Amino acid sequence: MPQTAIIPPGTGVPIAPFVPGTLADGVVYVSGTLPFDKDNNVVHVGDAAAQTRHVLTTIQGVIAAAGGTMADVTMNHIFITDWANYAAINAVYAEFFPGSKPARFCIQCGLVKPDALVEIATIAHVGAKG
């Protein structure tokens, strides 16, 4: 099956061997997205809501580069470092998914950089485009 790497303009170099997204058979697989700037520095340290907004905006850019919108998202995998941030993360999350909600799960765990409070990986169906 043909696959297309999705790398939106202005994307920094990943900290590991991966691309921001992959399009295959009309499905966009968005890599785990952390609250990083283009130099892989954590942004909005200590602010789970702002980090979540940054992460979801980054994911939105990957999906848009593949020809889709957040309405095409069917699944989110959410990783958080502290359940105390769950309500703040959900409040921002709800802004990005105001209508039909995608399936999801949420796990508390450690993340690759200690100042990161949230990471989200996403699957979106944008049609047979690649």
Coordinates of C-alpha atoms in Angstrom, one line a residue:
M1 CA 0.0 0.0 0.0
P2 CA 1.5 3.4 -0.9
Q3 CA 2.2 5.7 2.0
T4 CA 2.9 9.4 2.0
A5 CA 4.8 11.2 4.7
I6 CA 2.9 14.3 6.0
I7 CA 5.3 17.0 7.1
P8 CA 3.6 20.4 7.4
P9 CA 5.6 23.5 6.5
G10 CA 7.6 24.9 9.4
T11 CA 7.8 21.5 11.2
G12 CA 10.9 21.0 13.2
V13 CA 13.2 18.0 13.0
P14 CA 11.7 15.2 15.1
I15 CA 13.7 14.0 18.2
A16 CA 13.5 10.4 17.0
P17 CA 13.2 8.6 13.6
F18 CA 9.6 9.4 12.6
V19 CA 7.5 11.9 10.6
P20 CA 4.6 13.9 12.0
G21 CA 2.1 12.0 10.0
T22 CA 1.6 9.2 7.4
L23 CA -1.2 9.0 4.9
A24 CA -2.2 5.6 3.7
D25 CA -5.5 4.5 2.0
G26 CA -7.2 7.8 3.0
V27 CA -6.2 7.4 6.7
V28 CA -3.9 9.8 8.4
Y29 CA -1.9 8.4 11.3
V30 CA -0.5 11.3 13.4
S31 CA 2.5 10.5 15.5
G32 CA 2.5 11.1 19.2
T33 CA 2.5 14.9 19.4
L34 CA 4.1 16.7 22.3
P35 CA 4.0 20.4 23.2
F36 CA 7.2 21.2 21.4
D37 CA 8.3 24.3 19.4
K38 CA 10.2 23.8 16.1
D39 CA 13.4 23.3 18.1
N40 CA 11.9 20.5 20.3
N41 CA 11.7 22.7 23.4
V42 CA 8.6 22.2 25.6
V43 CA 6.3 25.2 25.4
H44 CA 3.9 26.5 28.1
V45 CA 5.8 24.7 31.0
G46 CA 3.4 23.9 33.8
D47 CA 0.2 24.8 31.9
A48 CA -1.7 21.7 30.9
A49 CA -4.4 23.6 29.0
A50 CA -1.9 25.6 26.9
Q51 CA 0.1 22.5 26.2
T52 CA -3.0 20.7 25.1
R53 CA -4.0 23.6 22.8
H54 CA -0.5 23.6 21.3
V55 CA -0.6 19.8 20.7
L56 CA -4.1 19.8 19.1
T57 CA -3.2 22.8 16.9
T58 CA -0.1 20.9 15.8
I59 CA -2.2 17.8 15.1
Q60 CA -4.8 20.0 13.2
G61 CA -1.9 21.2 11.0
V62 CA -0.8 17.6 10.1
I63 CA -4.4 16.6 9.3
A64 CA -4.9 19.8 7.2
A65 CA -1.6 19.0 5.3
A66 CA -3.2 15.6 4.4
G67 CA -6.4 17.3 3.2
G68 CA -8.5 16.8 6.2
T69 CA -10.0 18.6 9.2
M70 CA -10.5 17.7 12.9
A71 CA -14.0 16.5 12.0
D72 CA -12.2 13.6 10.2
V73 CA -10.6 12.4 13.5
T74 CA -11.8 9.0 14.5
M75 CA -9.4 8.1 17.3
N76 CA -7.2 9.8 19.8
H77 CA -4.6 8.2 22.1
I78 CA -4.0 10.6 25.0
F79 CA -1.1 10.3 27.4
I80 CA -0.9 12.6 30.5
T81 CA 1.6 12.8 33.3
D82 CA -0.8 13.6 36.1
W83 CA -4.6 13.0 36.6
A84 CA -4.7 16.4 38.3
N85 CA -4.5 17.9 34.8
Y86 CA -7.3 15.8 33.3
A87 CA -10.1 18.4 33.6
A88 CA -7.9 21.2 32.0
I89 CA -6.9 18.9 29.2
N90 CA -10.6 17.8 28.6
A91 CA -11.8 21.5 28.5
V92 CA -9.4 22.3 25.7
Y93 CA -10.0 19.0 24.0
A94 CA -13.7 19.7 23.9
E95 CA -13.1 23.0 22.0
F96 CA -11.4 21.0 19.1
F97 CA -14.2 18.4 19.0
P98 CA -17.4 20.4 19.5
G99 CA -19.7 18.0 17.5
S100 CA -19.4 14.3 17.2
K101 CA -16.6 13.0 19.4
P102 CA -13.9 10.6 18.2
A103 CA -13.1 7.5 20.2
R104 CA -10.2 7.8 22.6
F105 CA -8.3 6.6 25.6
C106 CA -6.3 8.3 28.2
I107 CA -3.3 6.9 30.1
Q108 CA -1.2 8.4 32.9
C109 CA 2.5 7.8 32.2
G110 CA 5.9 9.5 32.0
L111 CA 6.7 11.4 28.8
V112 CA 9.9 11.8 26.8
K113 CA 10.6 15.3 28.3
P114 CA 9.7 15.9 32.0
D115 CA 8.1 19.3 31.3
A116 CA 5.7 17.9 28.8
L117 CA 2.3 17.2 30.5
V118 CA 0.4 15.8 27.5
E119 CA 1.0 13.8 24.3
I120 CA -1.7 12.9 21.8
A121 CA -1.6 10.5 18.8
T122 CA -4.4 10.6 16.3
I123 CA -6.1 8.7 13.5
A124 CA -8.2 10.5 10.9
H125 CA -10.0 9.3 7.9
V126 CA -9.7 11.9 5.1
G127 CA -10.8 9.7 2.1
A128 CA -8.9 7.8 -0.5
K129 CA -6.2 10.4 -1.2
G130 CA -3.0 8.6 -1.0

